Coordinates of C-alpha atoms and ligand atoms in Angstrom, one line a residue:
H1 CA -6.8 72.1 21.4
T2 CA -8.8 71.5 24.5
L3 CA -11.3 68.9 23.4
P4 CA -11.4 65.9 25.8
P5 CA -10.4 62.8 24.0
Y6 CA -13.1 60.1 23.5
S7 CA -12.6 56.9 25.4
S8 CA -13.3 54.5 22.6
H9 CA -14.9 54.2 19.2
T10 CA -17.0 51.2 19.6
S11 CA -20.3 52.7 20.6
I12 CA -22.4 55.6 19.5
S13 CA -22.2 57.1 22.9
S14 CA -18.5 57.2 23.1
S15 CA -18.2 58.8 19.7
S16 CA -20.9 61.3 20.4
P17 CA -20.2 64.9 19.5
N18 CA -19.0 67.3 22.1
K19 CA -20.3 70.7 23.0
E20 CA -17.2 72.4 21.6
T21 CA -17.8 71.1 18.1
R22 CA -19.9 74.0 16.9
C23 CA -17.3 76.5 17.7
G24 CA -15.5 78.0 14.7
R25 CA -12.2 78.0 16.7
C26 CA -12.0 74.2 16.5
N27 CA -11.9 73.8 12.8
P28 CA -10.0 76.3 10.7
C29 CA -12.3 75.6 7.8
D30 CA -15.3 76.9 9.7
D31 CA -13.7 80.3 10.6
K32 CA -13.1 82.7 7.7
R33 CA -10.3 84.5 9.6
H34 CA -8.4 81.2 10.0
K35 CA -9.2 80.0 6.5
D36 CA -7.8 83.2 5.1
I37 CA -4.4 82.9 6.7
W38 CA -4.1 79.2 5.8
S39 CA -1.5 78.0 3.4
K40 CA -2.7 77.8 -0.3
E41 CA -1.8 74.1 -0.4
K42 CA -4.4 73.3 2.2
T43 CA -7.9 72.6 1.2
C44 CA -10.9 72.3 3.4
D45 CA -12.5 70.1 0.7
R46 CA -10.3 67.3 1.9
L47 CA -12.6 66.6 4.9
P48 CA -15.4 64.1 4.9
K49 CA -18.9 65.1 3.7
F50 CA -20.5 62.3 5.7
M51 CA -19.8 59.8 8.4
V52 CA -21.1 56.4 9.3
V53 CA -21.4 56.2 13.0
G54 CA -22.8 53.6 15.4
P55 CA -22.0 50.6 17.5
Q56 CA -20.1 47.5 16.3
K57 CA -22.0 44.6 14.8
T58 CA -24.8 46.6 13.2
G59 CA -23.6 46.0 9.6
T60 CA -21.2 49.0 9.3
T61 CA -18.6 47.1 7.3
A62 CA -21.2 46.0 4.7
L63 CA -22.4 49.5 4.3
Y64 CA -18.8 50.7 4.0
L65 CA -18.1 48.2 1.2
F66 CA -21.3 49.1 -0.6
L67 CA -20.6 52.8 -0.4
L68 CA -17.1 52.3 -1.8
M69 CA -18.6 50.7 -4.9
H70 CA -20.1 54.0 -5.8
P71 CA -17.9 55.8 -8.4
S72 CA -18.1 59.2 -6.6
I73 CA -17.5 57.9 -3.1
S74 CA -14.1 57.5 -1.6
S75 CA -12.9 57.0 2.0
N76 CA -10.0 57.6 4.2
F77 CA -6.8 55.7 3.2
P78 CA -6.6 52.7 5.6
S79 CA -4.7 53.8 8.7
P80 CA -1.7 51.6 9.4
K81 CA -2.2 51.7 13.1
T82 CA -5.9 51.7 13.6
Y83 CA -7.0 49.4 10.8
E84 CA -10.0 51.0 9.2
E85 CA -10.9 54.0 11.3
V86 CA -8.6 57.0 11.5
Q87 CA -9.6 57.8 15.1
F88 CA -8.6 61.4 15.0
F89 CA -11.1 62.7 17.5
N90 CA -10.9 60.0 20.2
T91 CA -7.2 59.5 20.7
N92 CA -4.0 61.5 21.3
S93 CA -3.9 62.0 17.5
Y94 CA -6.2 64.9 18.0
H95 CA -3.1 66.8 19.1
K96 CA -1.4 66.2 15.8
G97 CA -3.9 68.6 14.3
I98 CA -6.2 68.8 11.4
D99 CA -3.4 68.5 8.8
W100 CA -2.6 65.1 10.1
Y101 CA -6.2 64.1 9.8
M102 CA -6.6 65.4 6.3
E103 CA -3.6 63.5 5.1
F104 CA -5.8 60.4 5.3
F105 CA -8.2 61.6 2.7
P106 CA -7.5 61.6 -1.0
V107 CA -7.5 65.1 -2.7
P108 CA -10.9 65.1 -4.5
S109 CA -10.6 65.5 -8.2
N110 CA -13.9 67.2 -8.3
V111 CA -15.0 68.9 -5.2
S112 CA -18.7 69.1 -5.8
T113 CA -19.3 65.6 -7.0
D114 CA -16.7 63.6 -5.1
F115 CA -17.9 62.4 -1.7
L116 CA -15.3 61.7 1.0
F117 CA -16.4 59.7 4.0
E118 CA -15.2 58.1 7.1
K119 CA -16.7 55.1 9.0
T120 CA -16.3 56.7 12.4
A121 CA -17.1 59.8 14.4
A122 CA -15.6 63.1 13.5
L123 CA -16.7 66.5 14.5
L124 CA -17.8 68.3 11.3
P125 CA -20.9 70.3 11.7
K126 CA -21.9 70.3 8.1
A127 CA -21.4 66.6 7.5
K128 CA -24.2 64.2 7.1
I129 CA -24.5 61.4 9.6
I130 CA -25.6 57.8 8.7
T131 CA -26.3 55.4 11.5
L132 CA -27.4 51.7 11.4
L133 CA -29.7 50.2 14.0
I134 CA -30.4 46.5 14.4
N135 CA -32.5 44.9 17.1
P136 CA -30.3 45.7 20.2
S137 CA -30.8 42.1 21.4
D138 CA -29.3 40.7 18.2
R139 CA -26.5 43.2 18.3
A140 CA -25.7 42.1 21.9
Y141 CA -25.6 38.4 20.8
S142 CA -23.5 39.1 17.7
W143 CA -21.1 41.1 19.8
Y144 CA -20.8 38.3 22.3
Q145 CA -20.1 35.9 19.5
H146 CA -17.5 38.3 18.2
Q147 CA -15.8 38.4 21.6
R148 CA -15.7 34.6 21.7
A149 CA -14.2 34.5 18.2
H150 CA -11.5 36.8 19.5
E151 CA -11.0 34.5 22.5
D152 CA -12.0 37.0 25.1
H153 CA -11.5 35.1 28.4
A154 CA -14.8 36.1 30.0
A155 CA -16.8 35.5 26.8
L156 CA -15.4 32.0 26.6
K157 CA -16.0 31.2 30.3
F158 CA -19.6 32.5 30.6
T159 CA -22.7 31.7 28.6
F160 CA -24.5 34.5 26.8
Y161 CA -27.3 34.3 29.4
D162 CA -24.7 34.7 32.2
V163 CA -23.4 37.8 30.6
I164 CA -26.6 39.6 30.0
S165 CA -28.2 38.7 33.3
A166 CA -25.1 39.3 35.6
K167 CA -26.0 41.1 38.8
A168 CA -24.2 43.8 40.7
G169 CA -22.1 41.4 42.8
A170 CA -20.8 39.4 39.8
P171 CA -17.1 39.1 39.0
S172 CA -15.8 42.4 37.6
E173 CA -14.7 40.8 34.3
L174 CA -18.2 39.6 33.8
R175 CA -19.8 42.9 34.6
S176 CA -17.4 44.7 32.3
L177 CA -18.2 42.3 29.5
Q178 CA -21.9 42.8 30.2
N179 CA -21.6 46.6 30.0
R180 CA -19.8 46.5 26.7
C181 CA -22.4 44.0 25.4
L182 CA -25.5 45.8 26.5
L183 CA -24.9 49.5 26.7
P184 CA -24.3 50.3 23.0
G185 CA -27.8 49.0 22.3
L186 CA -29.4 51.9 24.2
Y187 CA -29.9 53.6 20.9
S188 CA -32.3 56.4 21.9
T189 CA -29.8 57.8 24.5
H190 CA -27.0 57.8 22.0
L191 CA -29.1 59.2 19.2
E192 CA -30.4 62.0 21.3
R193 CA -26.8 63.2 21.9
W194 CA -26.1 63.3 18.2
L195 CA -29.3 65.2 17.7
T196 CA -28.2 67.9 20.1
Y197 CA -25.5 68.8 17.6
Y198 CA -26.8 67.8 14.2
P199 CA -30.2 68.8 12.8
P200 CA -32.5 65.9 12.0
N201 CA -32.3 66.4 8.2
Q202 CA -28.5 65.8 8.4
V203 CA -29.1 62.4 10.1
M204 CA -30.2 59.2 8.4
I205 CA -31.2 56.2 10.4
I206 CA -31.0 52.9 8.6
D207 CA -32.6 49.6 9.6
G208 CA -29.6 47.2 9.6
H209 CA -31.8 44.2 9.1
Q210 CA -33.0 45.8 5.9
L211 CA -29.5 46.5 4.8
R212 CA -28.8 42.8 5.3
S213 CA -31.9 41.5 3.5
D214 CA -32.3 44.1 0.8
P215 CA -29.2 46.2 0.4
A216 CA -30.1 47.6 -3.1
S217 CA -33.1 49.5 -1.9
V218 CA -31.3 50.8 1.2
M219 CA -28.5 52.0 -1.0
D220 CA -31.0 53.8 -3.2
E221 CA -32.2 55.7 -0.1
V222 CA -28.7 56.4 1.0
Q223 CA -27.9 57.9 -2.4
K224 CA -30.9 60.1 -2.2
F225 CA -30.1 61.3 1.3
L226 CA -26.5 62.2 0.3
G227 CA -27.5 63.7 -3.0
V228 CA -24.7 61.8 -4.7
T229 CA -24.5 61.6 -8.4
P230 CA -24.5 59.7 -10.8
H231 CA -27.1 57.3 -9.5
Y232 CA -25.5 53.9 -9.0
N233 CA -27.5 50.8 -9.7
Y234 CA -26.9 48.5 -6.7
S235 CA -29.4 45.9 -7.8
Q236 CA -27.1 45.1 -10.7
A237 CA -23.9 45.4 -8.7
L238 CA -24.9 43.2 -5.8
T239 CA -25.8 39.5 -5.7
F240 CA -26.9 37.1 -3.0
D241 CA -24.2 34.6 -2.4
P242 CA -26.0 31.4 -1.1
Q243 CA -22.8 30.0 0.3
K244 CA -22.0 33.1 2.3
G245 CA -25.7 33.6 3.1
F246 CA -25.3 37.4 2.5
W247 CA -25.3 39.9 -0.3
C248 CA -22.0 40.4 -1.9
Q249 CA -20.4 42.5 -4.7
L250 CA -20.8 40.9 -8.1
L251 CA -17.5 41.0 -10.0
E252 CA -16.9 40.6 -13.7
G253 CA -17.1 37.0 -14.9
G254 CA -19.8 36.2 -12.3
K255 CA -17.5 35.9 -9.3
T256 CA -18.5 37.4 -6.0
K257 CA -16.6 39.5 -3.5
C258 CA -18.0 39.0 0.0
L259 CA -16.9 40.4 3.3
G260 CA -14.4 38.3 5.2
K261 CA -15.1 35.4 7.6
S262 CA -15.4 37.7 10.6
K263 CA -18.5 39.3 9.1
G264 CA -21.6 37.1 8.8
R265 CA -20.4 34.4 11.2
K266 CA -22.1 31.1 11.7
Y267 CA -23.3 30.5 15.2
P268 CA -26.4 28.9 16.8
P269 CA -29.5 31.0 17.2
M270 CA -30.0 32.9 20.5
E271 CA -31.7 30.9 23.2
P272 CA -35.3 31.8 23.8
E273 CA -34.7 32.7 27.5
A274 CA -32.0 35.2 26.5
R275 CA -34.3 36.7 23.9
V276 CA -37.1 37.2 26.4
Y277 CA -34.6 38.7 29.0
L278 CA -33.2 41.1 26.4
S279 CA -36.6 42.1 25.1
R280 CA -37.5 43.2 28.6
Y281 CA -34.2 44.8 29.2
Y282 CA -34.4 47.0 26.1
R283 CA -38.2 47.5 26.3
E284 CA -38.2 51.0 27.8
H285 CA -35.3 52.1 25.5
N286 CA -37.1 50.8 22.5
V287 CA -40.2 52.8 23.4
E288 CA -38.0 55.9 23.7
L289 CA -36.5 55.1 20.3
S290 CA -39.9 54.8 18.7
K291 CA -40.9 58.2 20.2
L292 CA -37.7 59.7 18.9
L293 CA -38.2 58.3 15.4
H294 CA -41.8 59.5 15.4
R295 CA -40.6 63.0 16.3
L296 CA -38.2 62.9 13.4
G297 CA -40.9 61.7 11.1
Q298 CA -38.9 58.5 10.4
P299 CA -40.5 55.1 9.8
L300 CA -40.1 52.5 12.5
P301 CA -37.9 49.5 11.5
S302 CA -39.9 46.3 11.5
W303 CA -37.7 44.8 14.4
L304 CA -38.8 47.8 16.5
R305 CA -42.5 47.3 15.7
E306 CA -42.2 43.7 16.7
E307 CA -40.4 44.5 19.9
L308 CA -43.1 47.0 20.8
Q309 CA -45.8 44.5 20.3
K310 CA -44.3 42.0 22.7
V311 CA -46.1 42.0 26.1
S312 CA -43.7 42.1 29.0
Ligands
A3P401 P1 -22.6 38.6 12.4 O1 -21.2 38.2 12.0 O2 -22.9 38.5 13.8 O3 -23.7 38.0 11.5 P2 -20.1 45.3 11.7 O4 -19.5 45.3 10.4 O5 -20.8 46.6 12.1 O6 -19.2 44.7 12.8 O7 -21.4 44.2 11.6 C1 -21.2 42.9 11.3 C2 -22.5 42.3 11.0 O8 -22.9 42.8 9.7 C3 -22.6 40.8 10.8 O9 -22.8 40.2 12.1 C4 -23.7 40.6 9.8 O10 -24.9 40.1 10.4 C5 -24.0 42.0 9.2 N1 -24.1 42.1 7.8 C6 -25.0 42.8 7.1 N2 -24.9 42.7 5.8 C7 -23.8 41.9 5.6 C8 -23.2 41.4 4.4 N3 -23.6 41.7 3.2 N4 -22.1 40.5 4.6 C9 -21.7 40.2 5.8 N5 -22.2 40.6 7.0 C10 -23.3 41.5 6.9

């Protein structure tokens, strides 16, 4: 096992695939010689068929909840130490080997119809990759609010505008917060890395704002992309909860099951100065993202169109 561990799982970049991933040596399931000498009890079908990757605050938890509502889709058992994500590939757990990783997944009862998935980055060349993108400016603001809610010292001390506009000579805690706030939004750079290792037809890019406003039609697209059966009717299974202000799972008896308080927080809208600053900051990257999506034949999310129309 010689793969370098990944530093963190919070951004697309840090969970990007590594050159070694294509080698058969790395995964016994990809190499017939290794597979043949594997114990009969082990099955390569116990690995995820798809992954949801991407930075924090783009709506990954909502997508996760919606995916789990599907009768054929199951995920890794919650990991006691890492909360939701198994984090096999980016920690010392990599040395525990593929058996350890597989233990997190249920044994599928029907290999061809059951879809295992994980909400994090793993290195499985045949897996499909789903990624959510929201306007990087909104992502940065949501992330800042998340840090404040977690009582991050610098996030409480500095305004959002201070964070995004900090210059080279600023205090290191501010600069560090700034990097973690802004860099995950450089989507084109991160996506290019994924596309070095995964062919475009294995990659689905979802507009996170659309998932928020119209999850049923997004989930229809997701089902098509995955080729998962039977078709699940999300427009019947989801309902807009006016109190929460978000779409939630409709339970029997008319009750709703929404995501917890930490998802869909209430906070004041972003100040116009910050919005202008960030639109400029991300402008070039958004242009690159639009070229990338064009090359892939994927439609541009409406937030991207709007950003491109702004004159700097
Ligand atoms: P905010 O709390 O800033 O509004 P993640 O799960 O990747 O951390 O993303 C959290 C974000 O998901 C929330 O950020 C919220 O805007 C968005 N979201 C999208 N659909 C949602 C839903 N149905 N319920 C709650 N949050 C949702």
